[in-house]
XYZ file of C-alpha atoms in Angstrom:
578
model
C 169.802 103.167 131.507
C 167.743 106.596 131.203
C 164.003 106.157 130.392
C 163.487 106.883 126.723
C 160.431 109.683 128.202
C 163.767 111.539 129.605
C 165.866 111.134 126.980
C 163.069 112.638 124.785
C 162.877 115.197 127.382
C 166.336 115.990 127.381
C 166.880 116.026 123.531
C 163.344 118.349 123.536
C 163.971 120.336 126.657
C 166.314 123.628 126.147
C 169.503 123.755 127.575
C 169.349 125.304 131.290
C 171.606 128.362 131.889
C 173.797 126.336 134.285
C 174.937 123.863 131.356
C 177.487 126.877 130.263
C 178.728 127.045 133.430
C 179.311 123.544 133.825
C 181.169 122.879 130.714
C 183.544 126.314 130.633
C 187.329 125.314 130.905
C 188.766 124.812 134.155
C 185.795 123.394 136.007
C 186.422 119.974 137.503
C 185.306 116.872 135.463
C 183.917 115.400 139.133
C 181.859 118.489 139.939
C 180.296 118.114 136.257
C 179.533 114.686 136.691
C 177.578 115.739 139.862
C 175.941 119.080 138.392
C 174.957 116.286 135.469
C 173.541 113.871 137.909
C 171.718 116.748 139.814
C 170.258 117.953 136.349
C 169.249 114.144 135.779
C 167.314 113.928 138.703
C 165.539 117.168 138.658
C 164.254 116.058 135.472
C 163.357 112.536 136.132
C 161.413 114.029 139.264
C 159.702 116.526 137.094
C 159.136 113.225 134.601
C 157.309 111.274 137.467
C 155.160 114.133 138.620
C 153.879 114.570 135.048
C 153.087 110.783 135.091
C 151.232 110.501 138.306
C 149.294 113.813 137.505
C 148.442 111.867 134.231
C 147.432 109.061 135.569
C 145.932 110.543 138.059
C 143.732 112.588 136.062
C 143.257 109.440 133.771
C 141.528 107.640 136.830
C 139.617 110.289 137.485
C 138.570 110.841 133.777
C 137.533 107.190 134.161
C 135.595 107.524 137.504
C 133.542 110.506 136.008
C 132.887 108.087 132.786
C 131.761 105.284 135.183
C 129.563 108.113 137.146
C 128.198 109.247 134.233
C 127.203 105.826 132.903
C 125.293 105.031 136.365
C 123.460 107.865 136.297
C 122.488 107.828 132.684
C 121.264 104.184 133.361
C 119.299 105.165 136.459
C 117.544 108.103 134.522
C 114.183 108.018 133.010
C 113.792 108.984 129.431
C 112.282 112.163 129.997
C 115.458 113.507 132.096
C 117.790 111.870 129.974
C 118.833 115.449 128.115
C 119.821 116.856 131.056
C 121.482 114.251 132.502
C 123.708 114.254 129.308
C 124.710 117.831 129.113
C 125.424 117.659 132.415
C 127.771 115.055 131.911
C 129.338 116.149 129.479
C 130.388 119.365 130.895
C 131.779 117.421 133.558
C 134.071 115.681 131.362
C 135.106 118.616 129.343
C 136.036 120.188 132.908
C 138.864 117.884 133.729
C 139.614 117.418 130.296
C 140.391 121.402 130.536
C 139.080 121.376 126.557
C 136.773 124.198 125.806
C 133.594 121.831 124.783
C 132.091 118.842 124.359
C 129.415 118.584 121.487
C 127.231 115.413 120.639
C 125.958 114.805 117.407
C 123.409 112.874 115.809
C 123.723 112.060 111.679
C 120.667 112.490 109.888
C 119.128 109.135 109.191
C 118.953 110.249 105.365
C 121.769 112.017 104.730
C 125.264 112.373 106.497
C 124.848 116.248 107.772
C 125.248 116.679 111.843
C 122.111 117.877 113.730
C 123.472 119.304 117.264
C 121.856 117.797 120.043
C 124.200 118.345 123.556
C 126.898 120.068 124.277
C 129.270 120.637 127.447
C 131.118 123.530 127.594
C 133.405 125.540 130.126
C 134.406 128.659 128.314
C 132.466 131.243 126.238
C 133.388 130.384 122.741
C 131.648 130.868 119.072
C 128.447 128.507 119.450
C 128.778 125.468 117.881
C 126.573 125.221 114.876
C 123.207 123.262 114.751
C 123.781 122.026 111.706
C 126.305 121.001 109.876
C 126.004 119.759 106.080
C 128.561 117.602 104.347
C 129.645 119.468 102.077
C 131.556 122.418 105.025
C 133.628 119.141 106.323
C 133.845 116.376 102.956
C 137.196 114.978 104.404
C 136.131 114.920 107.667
C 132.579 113.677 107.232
C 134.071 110.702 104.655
C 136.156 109.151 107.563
C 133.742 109.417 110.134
C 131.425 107.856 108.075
C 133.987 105.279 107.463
C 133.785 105.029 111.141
C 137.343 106.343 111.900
C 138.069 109.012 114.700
C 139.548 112.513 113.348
C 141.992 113.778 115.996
C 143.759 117.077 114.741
C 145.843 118.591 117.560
C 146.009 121.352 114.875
C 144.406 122.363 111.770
C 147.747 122.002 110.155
C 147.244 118.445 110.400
C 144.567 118.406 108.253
C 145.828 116.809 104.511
C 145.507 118.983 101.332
C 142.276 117.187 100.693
C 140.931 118.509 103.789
C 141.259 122.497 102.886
C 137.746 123.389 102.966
C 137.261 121.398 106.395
C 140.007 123.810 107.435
C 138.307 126.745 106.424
C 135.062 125.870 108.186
C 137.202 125.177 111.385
C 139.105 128.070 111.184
C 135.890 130.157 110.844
C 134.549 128.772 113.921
C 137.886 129.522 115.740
C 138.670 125.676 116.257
C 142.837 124.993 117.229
C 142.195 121.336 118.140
C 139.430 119.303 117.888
C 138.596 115.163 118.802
C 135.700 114.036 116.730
C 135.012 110.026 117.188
C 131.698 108.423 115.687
C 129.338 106.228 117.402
C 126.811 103.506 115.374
C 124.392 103.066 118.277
C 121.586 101.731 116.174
C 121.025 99.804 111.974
C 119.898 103.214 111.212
C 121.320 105.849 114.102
C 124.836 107.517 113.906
C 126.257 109.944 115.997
C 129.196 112.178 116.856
C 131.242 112.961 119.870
C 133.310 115.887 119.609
C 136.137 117.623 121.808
C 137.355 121.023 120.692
C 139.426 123.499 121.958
C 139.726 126.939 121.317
C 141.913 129.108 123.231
C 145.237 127.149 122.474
C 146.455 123.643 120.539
C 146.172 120.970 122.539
C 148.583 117.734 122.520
C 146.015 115.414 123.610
C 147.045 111.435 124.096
C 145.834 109.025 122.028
C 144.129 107.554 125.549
C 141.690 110.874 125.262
C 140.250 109.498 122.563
C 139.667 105.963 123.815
C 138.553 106.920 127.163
C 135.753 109.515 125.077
C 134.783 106.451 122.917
C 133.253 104.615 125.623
C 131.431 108.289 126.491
C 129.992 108.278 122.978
C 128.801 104.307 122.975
C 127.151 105.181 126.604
C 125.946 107.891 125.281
C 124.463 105.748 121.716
C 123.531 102.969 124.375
C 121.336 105.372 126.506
C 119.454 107.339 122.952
C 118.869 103.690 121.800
C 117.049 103.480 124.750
C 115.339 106.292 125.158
C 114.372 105.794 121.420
C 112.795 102.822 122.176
C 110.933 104.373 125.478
C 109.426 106.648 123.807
C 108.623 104.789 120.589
C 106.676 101.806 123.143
C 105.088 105.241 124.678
C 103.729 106.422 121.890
C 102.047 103.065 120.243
C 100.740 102.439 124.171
C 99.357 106.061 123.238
C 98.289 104.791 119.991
C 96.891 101.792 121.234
C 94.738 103.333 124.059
C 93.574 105.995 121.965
C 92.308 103.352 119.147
C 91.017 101.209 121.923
C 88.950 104.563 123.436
C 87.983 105.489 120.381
C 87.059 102.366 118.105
C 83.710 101.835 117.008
C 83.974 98.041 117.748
C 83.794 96.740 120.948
C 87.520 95.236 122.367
C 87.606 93.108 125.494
C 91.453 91.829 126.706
C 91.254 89.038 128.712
C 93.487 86.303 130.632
C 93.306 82.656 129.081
C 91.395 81.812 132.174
C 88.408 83.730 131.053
C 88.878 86.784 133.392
C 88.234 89.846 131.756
C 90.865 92.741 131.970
C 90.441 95.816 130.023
C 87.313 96.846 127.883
C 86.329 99.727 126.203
C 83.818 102.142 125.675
C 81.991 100.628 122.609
C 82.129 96.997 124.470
C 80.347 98.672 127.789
C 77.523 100.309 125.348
C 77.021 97.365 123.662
C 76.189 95.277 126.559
C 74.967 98.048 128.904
C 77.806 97.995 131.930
C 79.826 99.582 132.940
C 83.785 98.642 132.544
C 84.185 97.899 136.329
C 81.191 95.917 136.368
C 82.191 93.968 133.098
C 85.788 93.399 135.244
C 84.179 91.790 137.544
C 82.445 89.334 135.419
C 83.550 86.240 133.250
C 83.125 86.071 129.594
C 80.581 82.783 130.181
C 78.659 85.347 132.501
C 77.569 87.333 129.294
C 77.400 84.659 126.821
C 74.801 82.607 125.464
C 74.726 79.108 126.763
C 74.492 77.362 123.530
C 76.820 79.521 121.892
C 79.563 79.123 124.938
C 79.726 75.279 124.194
C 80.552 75.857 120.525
C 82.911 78.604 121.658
C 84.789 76.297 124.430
C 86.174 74.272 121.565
C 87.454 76.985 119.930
C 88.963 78.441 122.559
C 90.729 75.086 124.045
C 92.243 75.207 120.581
C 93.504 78.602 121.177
C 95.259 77.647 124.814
C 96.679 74.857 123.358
C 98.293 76.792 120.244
C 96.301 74.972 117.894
C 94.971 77.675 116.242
C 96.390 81.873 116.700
C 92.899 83.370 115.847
C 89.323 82.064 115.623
C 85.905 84.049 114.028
C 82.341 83.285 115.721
C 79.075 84.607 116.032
C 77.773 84.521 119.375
C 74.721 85.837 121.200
C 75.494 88.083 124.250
C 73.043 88.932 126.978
C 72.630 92.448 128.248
C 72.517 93.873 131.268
C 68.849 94.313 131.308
C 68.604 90.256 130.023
C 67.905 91.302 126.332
C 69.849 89.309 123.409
C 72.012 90.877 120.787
C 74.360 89.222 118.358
C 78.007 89.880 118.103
C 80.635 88.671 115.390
C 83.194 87.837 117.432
C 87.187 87.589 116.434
C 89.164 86.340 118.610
C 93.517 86.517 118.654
C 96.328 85.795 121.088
C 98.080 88.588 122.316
C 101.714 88.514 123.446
C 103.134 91.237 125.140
C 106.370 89.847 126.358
C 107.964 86.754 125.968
C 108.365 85.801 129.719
C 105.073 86.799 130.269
C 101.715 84.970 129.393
C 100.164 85.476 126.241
C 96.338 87.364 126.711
C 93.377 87.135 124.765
C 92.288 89.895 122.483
C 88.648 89.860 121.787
C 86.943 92.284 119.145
C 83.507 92.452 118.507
C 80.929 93.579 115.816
C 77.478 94.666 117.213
C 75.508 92.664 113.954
C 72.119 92.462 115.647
C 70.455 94.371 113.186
C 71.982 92.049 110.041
C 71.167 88.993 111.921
C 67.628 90.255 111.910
C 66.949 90.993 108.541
C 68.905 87.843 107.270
C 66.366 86.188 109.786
C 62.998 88.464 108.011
C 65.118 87.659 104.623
C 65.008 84.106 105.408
C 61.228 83.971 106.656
C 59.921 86.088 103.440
C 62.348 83.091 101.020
C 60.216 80.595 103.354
C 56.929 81.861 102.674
C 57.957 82.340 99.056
C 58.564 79.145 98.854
C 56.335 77.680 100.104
C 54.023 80.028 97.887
C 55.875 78.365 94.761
C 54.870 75.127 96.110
C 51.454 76.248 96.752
C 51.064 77.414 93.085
C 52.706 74.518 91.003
C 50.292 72.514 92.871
C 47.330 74.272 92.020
C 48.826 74.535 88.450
C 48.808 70.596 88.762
C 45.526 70.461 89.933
C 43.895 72.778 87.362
C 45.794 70.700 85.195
C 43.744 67.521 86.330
C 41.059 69.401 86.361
C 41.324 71.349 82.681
C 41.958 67.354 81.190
C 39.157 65.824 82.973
C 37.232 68.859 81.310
C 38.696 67.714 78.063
C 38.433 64.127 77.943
C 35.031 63.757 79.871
C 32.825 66.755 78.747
C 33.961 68.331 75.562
C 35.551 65.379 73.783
C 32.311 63.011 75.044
C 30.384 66.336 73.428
C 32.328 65.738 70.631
C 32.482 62.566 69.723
C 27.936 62.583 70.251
C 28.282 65.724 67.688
C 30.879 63.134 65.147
C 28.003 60.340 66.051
C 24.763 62.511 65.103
C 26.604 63.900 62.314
C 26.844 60.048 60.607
C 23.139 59.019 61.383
C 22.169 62.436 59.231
C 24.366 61.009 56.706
C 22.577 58.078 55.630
C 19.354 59.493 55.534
C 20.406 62.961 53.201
C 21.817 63.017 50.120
C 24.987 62.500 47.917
C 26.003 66.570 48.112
C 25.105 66.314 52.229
C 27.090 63.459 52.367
C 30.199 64.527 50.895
C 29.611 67.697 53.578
C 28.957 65.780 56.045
C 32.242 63.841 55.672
C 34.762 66.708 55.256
C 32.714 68.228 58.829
C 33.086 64.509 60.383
C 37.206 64.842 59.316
C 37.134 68.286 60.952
C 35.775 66.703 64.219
C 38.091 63.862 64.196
C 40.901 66.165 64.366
C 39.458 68.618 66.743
C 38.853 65.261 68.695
C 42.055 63.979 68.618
C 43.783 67.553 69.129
C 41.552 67.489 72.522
C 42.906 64.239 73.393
C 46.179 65.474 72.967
C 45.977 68.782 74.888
C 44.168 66.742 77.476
C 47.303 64.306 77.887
C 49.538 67.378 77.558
C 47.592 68.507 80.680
C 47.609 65.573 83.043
C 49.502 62.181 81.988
C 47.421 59.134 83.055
C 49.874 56.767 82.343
C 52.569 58.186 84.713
C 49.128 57.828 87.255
C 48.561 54.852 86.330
C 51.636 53.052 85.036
C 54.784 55.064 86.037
C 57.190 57.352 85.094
C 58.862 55.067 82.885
C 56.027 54.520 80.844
C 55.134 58.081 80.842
C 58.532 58.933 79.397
C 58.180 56.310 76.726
C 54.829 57.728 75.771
C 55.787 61.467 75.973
C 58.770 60.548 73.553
C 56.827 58.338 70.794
C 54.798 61.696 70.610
C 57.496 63.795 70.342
C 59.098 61.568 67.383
C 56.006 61.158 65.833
C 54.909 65.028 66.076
C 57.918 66.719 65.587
C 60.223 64.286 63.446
C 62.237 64.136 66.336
C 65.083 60.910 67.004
C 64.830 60.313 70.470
C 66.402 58.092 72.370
C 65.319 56.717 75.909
C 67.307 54.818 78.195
C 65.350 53.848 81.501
C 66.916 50.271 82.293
C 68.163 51.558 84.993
C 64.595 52.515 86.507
C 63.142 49.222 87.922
C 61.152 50.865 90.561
C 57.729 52.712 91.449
C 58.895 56.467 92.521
C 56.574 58.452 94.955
C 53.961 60.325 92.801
C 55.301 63.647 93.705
C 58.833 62.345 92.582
C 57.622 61.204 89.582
C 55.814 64.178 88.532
C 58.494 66.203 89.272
C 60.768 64.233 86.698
C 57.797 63.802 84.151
C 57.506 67.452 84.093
C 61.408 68.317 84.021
C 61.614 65.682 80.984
C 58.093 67.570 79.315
C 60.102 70.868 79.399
C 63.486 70.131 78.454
C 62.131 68.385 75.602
C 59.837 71.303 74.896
C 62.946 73.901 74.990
C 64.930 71.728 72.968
C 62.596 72.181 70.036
C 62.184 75.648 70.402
C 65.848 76.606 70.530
C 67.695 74.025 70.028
C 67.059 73.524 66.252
C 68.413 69.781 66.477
C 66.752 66.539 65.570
C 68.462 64.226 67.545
C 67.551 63.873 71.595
C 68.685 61.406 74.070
C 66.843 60.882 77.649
C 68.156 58.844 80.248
C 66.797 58.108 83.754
C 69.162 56.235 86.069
C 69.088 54.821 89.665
C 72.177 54.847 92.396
C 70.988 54.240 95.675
C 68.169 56.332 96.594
C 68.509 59.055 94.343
C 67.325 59.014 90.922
C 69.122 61.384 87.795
C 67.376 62.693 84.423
C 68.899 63.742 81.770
C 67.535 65.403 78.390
C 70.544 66.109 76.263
C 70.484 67.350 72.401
C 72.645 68.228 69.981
C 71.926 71.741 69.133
C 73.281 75.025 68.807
C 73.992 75.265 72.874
C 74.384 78.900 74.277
C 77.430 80.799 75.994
C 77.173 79.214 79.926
C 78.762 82.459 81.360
C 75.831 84.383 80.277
C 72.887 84.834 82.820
C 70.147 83.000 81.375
C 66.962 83.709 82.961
C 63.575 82.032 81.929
C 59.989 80.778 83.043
C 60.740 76.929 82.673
C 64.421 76.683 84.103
C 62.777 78.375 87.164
C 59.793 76.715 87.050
C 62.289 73.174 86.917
C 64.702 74.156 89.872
C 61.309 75.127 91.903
C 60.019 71.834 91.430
C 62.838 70.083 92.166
C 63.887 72.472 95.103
C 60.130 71.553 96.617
C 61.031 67.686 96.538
C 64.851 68.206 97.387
C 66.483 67.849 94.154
C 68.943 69.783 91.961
C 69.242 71.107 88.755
C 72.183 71.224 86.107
C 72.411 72.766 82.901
C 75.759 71.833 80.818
C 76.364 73.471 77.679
C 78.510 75.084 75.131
C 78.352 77.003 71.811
C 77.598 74.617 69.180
C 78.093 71.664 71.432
C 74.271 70.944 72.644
C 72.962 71.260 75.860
C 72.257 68.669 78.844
C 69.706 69.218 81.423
C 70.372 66.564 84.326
C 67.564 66.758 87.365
C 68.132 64.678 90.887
C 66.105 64.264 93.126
C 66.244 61.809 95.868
C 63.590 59.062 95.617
C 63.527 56.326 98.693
C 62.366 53.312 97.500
C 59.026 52.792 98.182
C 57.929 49.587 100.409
C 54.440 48.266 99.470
C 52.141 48.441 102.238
C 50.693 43.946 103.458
C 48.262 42.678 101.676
C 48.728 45.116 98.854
């Protein structure tokens, strides 16, 4: 049986001249049959050159494609251009096309941005760009990912007329085009054209050219990616020159690595010098044990990042403080992770939060300084009170009732209304003088004091109050107990002045060694989101502050208000033999 490539030949092929020789009248049927024969093998022979010269060129289109792909792989990014132009006029060469083009698609759009091309012939230049809309058919099934082979621009459907005009303005008679996704978000474009004459090409061309064009993807991809680590190593060195904080990268053993310029001025060294040292080397001791537990955390993957202030010691042995954050850095997944430190020169913070902290010291202890002395002029205004001027008194209320029973009616009935007159001066004296300094919470304890500081309330101000101090079985320390008194003296005080209430409860409990007061009434209250700012809430949280307590105010429009004070108050062991 014939081959069906020459039978196809034969049907295709014209008739040779000899044929009407052969088959005129009166040759012999034998000599046909061997002209026929001859004719048979002629062809077959001219059939099985045109295959070996095909396959031969189709190993050799293969070698170059394998050639190509080697070098491309062995080629840094920064020769890669050339390398591909190169190649592809190699190609195009035994491909005996006109030109190779390569083109990327925009990343936002689906136009063609020329970026190689191959080419063996002068022919129109290929454009550099080449929006959708000149090639709509085309461009829709390449972006479908489907080749476009048109061995002429007849093949081209009715939907593709305007791609034919573009073509046939460029002087295109066949042309290849198969797409390439090398990337999520890169396309591109190989293309094979021919201009001097139509060209039959085999549907191998366009296989063979498909692995150029993924070779081709493979190696931008890369080259991509090159440049892309490049340029944030760029970024990264040009941040770590330049930043204002200072950046230290280090192993997880402790050995320093790379540092930069702000981390040499800080400490005074230079980077070699700093390279040569460990991070314990330029750390504060006590600050290096409270880091080493920290860090242990870090090597063990406990923890990714950790934030310290640390004291560093300079070159020339002087101290400054750093805050100090510290991350794991992992540059490659094989490789093992290093330590990024980064820190923040806050020397000068550090020392006015330590000036900030010595002038809230001496403050306080000021505060303390003056409620004492208010306590003690206090004592001192009472004893005034009680000893001199109400003793003064009370002679003046005595002299005045020996005149009295020597003078007359009229004098006497004077002499009473000015004796009532001194009574109450006398007892307002008293008063003020208790006011001033209890002597039952001296003498008797705070829960007496409380008891008598309310009866005088109730019986002053037609107050209700109610006292619970059960709970309060105990001597406090003086100091405690004046503290309290004095919390309880101006809560109650406040209460009448804004509270507009007439009902007041006071409690003073025990739990362990701390001891609570509260003054609660059932007034108008106030808005607790407001800032409210005044002499005896201060003058309450500084007492308490100077005796260790805490302060609590708990109130709401309408709903009263609760002042609770604690204070922690040891119970007090009385001394033998007392």
């Amino acid at each position: 049986m014939f081959p069906d490539q020459v039978i196809t030949n034969l049907c295709q092929s014209p008739a040779p001249p000899m044929a009407s020789i052969l088959f005129r009248p009166g040759i012999p049927v034998a000599l046909t049959i061997i002209l026929c024969l001859l004719a048979f093998l002629f062809l077959q022979h001219r059939w099985h050159r045109q295959t070996i010269a095909r396959e031969k060129k189709r190993h050799e289109l293969e070698k170059r494609i394998s050639e190509f792909a080697e070098r491309l792989a062995a080629t840094p990014a920064s020769a890669v251009d050339a390398t591909i132009s190169e190649g592809l006029k190699n190609i195009v060469e035994l491909l005996e096309a006109d030109r190779l083009c390569w083109y990327e698609v925009a990343e936002d759009s689906s136009m063609l941005l020329h970026k190689y091309t191959g080419s063996v012939r002068q022919a129109v230049a290929s454009p550099k760009v080449i929006p959708p809309e000149k090639m709509p058919y085309m461009g829709q099934r390449l972006g479908k990912h489907e080749r476009v082979m048109l061995r002429g621009l007849e093949d081209l459907p009715t939907a593709g007329r305007q791609d034919r005009e573009f073509l046939q303005s460029l002087g295109v008679k066949s042309l290849l085009l198969i797409p390439s996704r090398y990337s999520p978000t890169r396309n591109g474009v190989l293309g094979l054209a021919s201009y001097c004459k139509v060209e039959n090409w085999a549907d191998e061309i366009g296989s063979e050219l498909a692995i150029v064009a993924n070779v081709i993807g493979a190696t931008l991809e890369r080259k991509y990616e090159q440049i892309a680590r490049e340029e944030s190593e760029q970024r990264f060195r040009y941040l770590f020159a330049q930043a204002s904080v200072g950046i230290a990268l280090e192993t997880l053993e402790g050995r320093i690595l790379e540092v930069n310029p702000a981390f040499c001025g800080m400490l005074g060294y230079a980077a070699e010098e700093l390279k040569r040292l460990r991070c314990e080397r330029i750390s504060h001791p006590d600050d290096e044990e409270i880091e080493k537990v920290l860090f242990e955390e870090l090597r063990q993957g406990l923890r990714t990042s950790y934030s310290i202030e640390k004291r560093f010691f300079r070159k020339d042995g002087s101290e400054i403080w750093g805050q100090v954050n510290v991350s794991l850095l992992s540059l490659h997944p094989e490789s093992a992770p290093l330590v990024l430190g980064m820190v923040s020169d806050c020397t000068a913070q550090k020392t006015a939060e330590a000036a900030l902290y010595q002038r809230d010291q001496e403050l306080q202890r000021l505060a303390g300084h003056l409620i004492e002395a208010q306590e003690e002029e206090r004592r001192r205004i009472s004893r005034e009170l009680h000893d001199d001027i109400g003793q003064r008194v009370a002679l003046l209320a005595c002299e005045l009732d020996r005149e009295r029973l020597v003078e007359n009616d009229r004098r006497d009935r004077d002499g009473l209304a000015l004796r009532t007159e001194l009574d109450a001066i006398a007892t307002d004296i008293h008063k003020l003088s208790h006011e001033l300094h209890s002597a039952s919470l001296q003498t008797c304890g705070l829960k007496v004091a409380l008891r008598d500081l309310c009866r005088k309330y109730e019986a002053h101000h037609h107050l209700e109050i109610e006292l619970q101090s059960d709970g309060l079985d105990c001597r406090l320390a003086p100091e405690v107990a004046l503290c309290l008194y004095r919390v309880a003296q101006e809560s109650l005080a406040n209460a009448l002045k804004h509270a507009r209430t007439d009902r007041i409860t006071v409690s003073v409990t025990r739990d362990g060694e701390r001891v609570r007061l509260a003054v609660k009434d059932f007034g108008l209250g106030f808005d607790s989101t407001l800032q409210v700012g005044g002499i005896g809430l201060t003058s309450m949280r500084e007492r308490l502050r100077l005796c260790g307590g805490t302060l609590s105010v708990n109130t709401a429009i309408n709903s009263g208000t609760e002042i609770a004070a604690e204070v922690p108050a040891p119970v007090q062991v009385a001394a033998a033999g007392a």
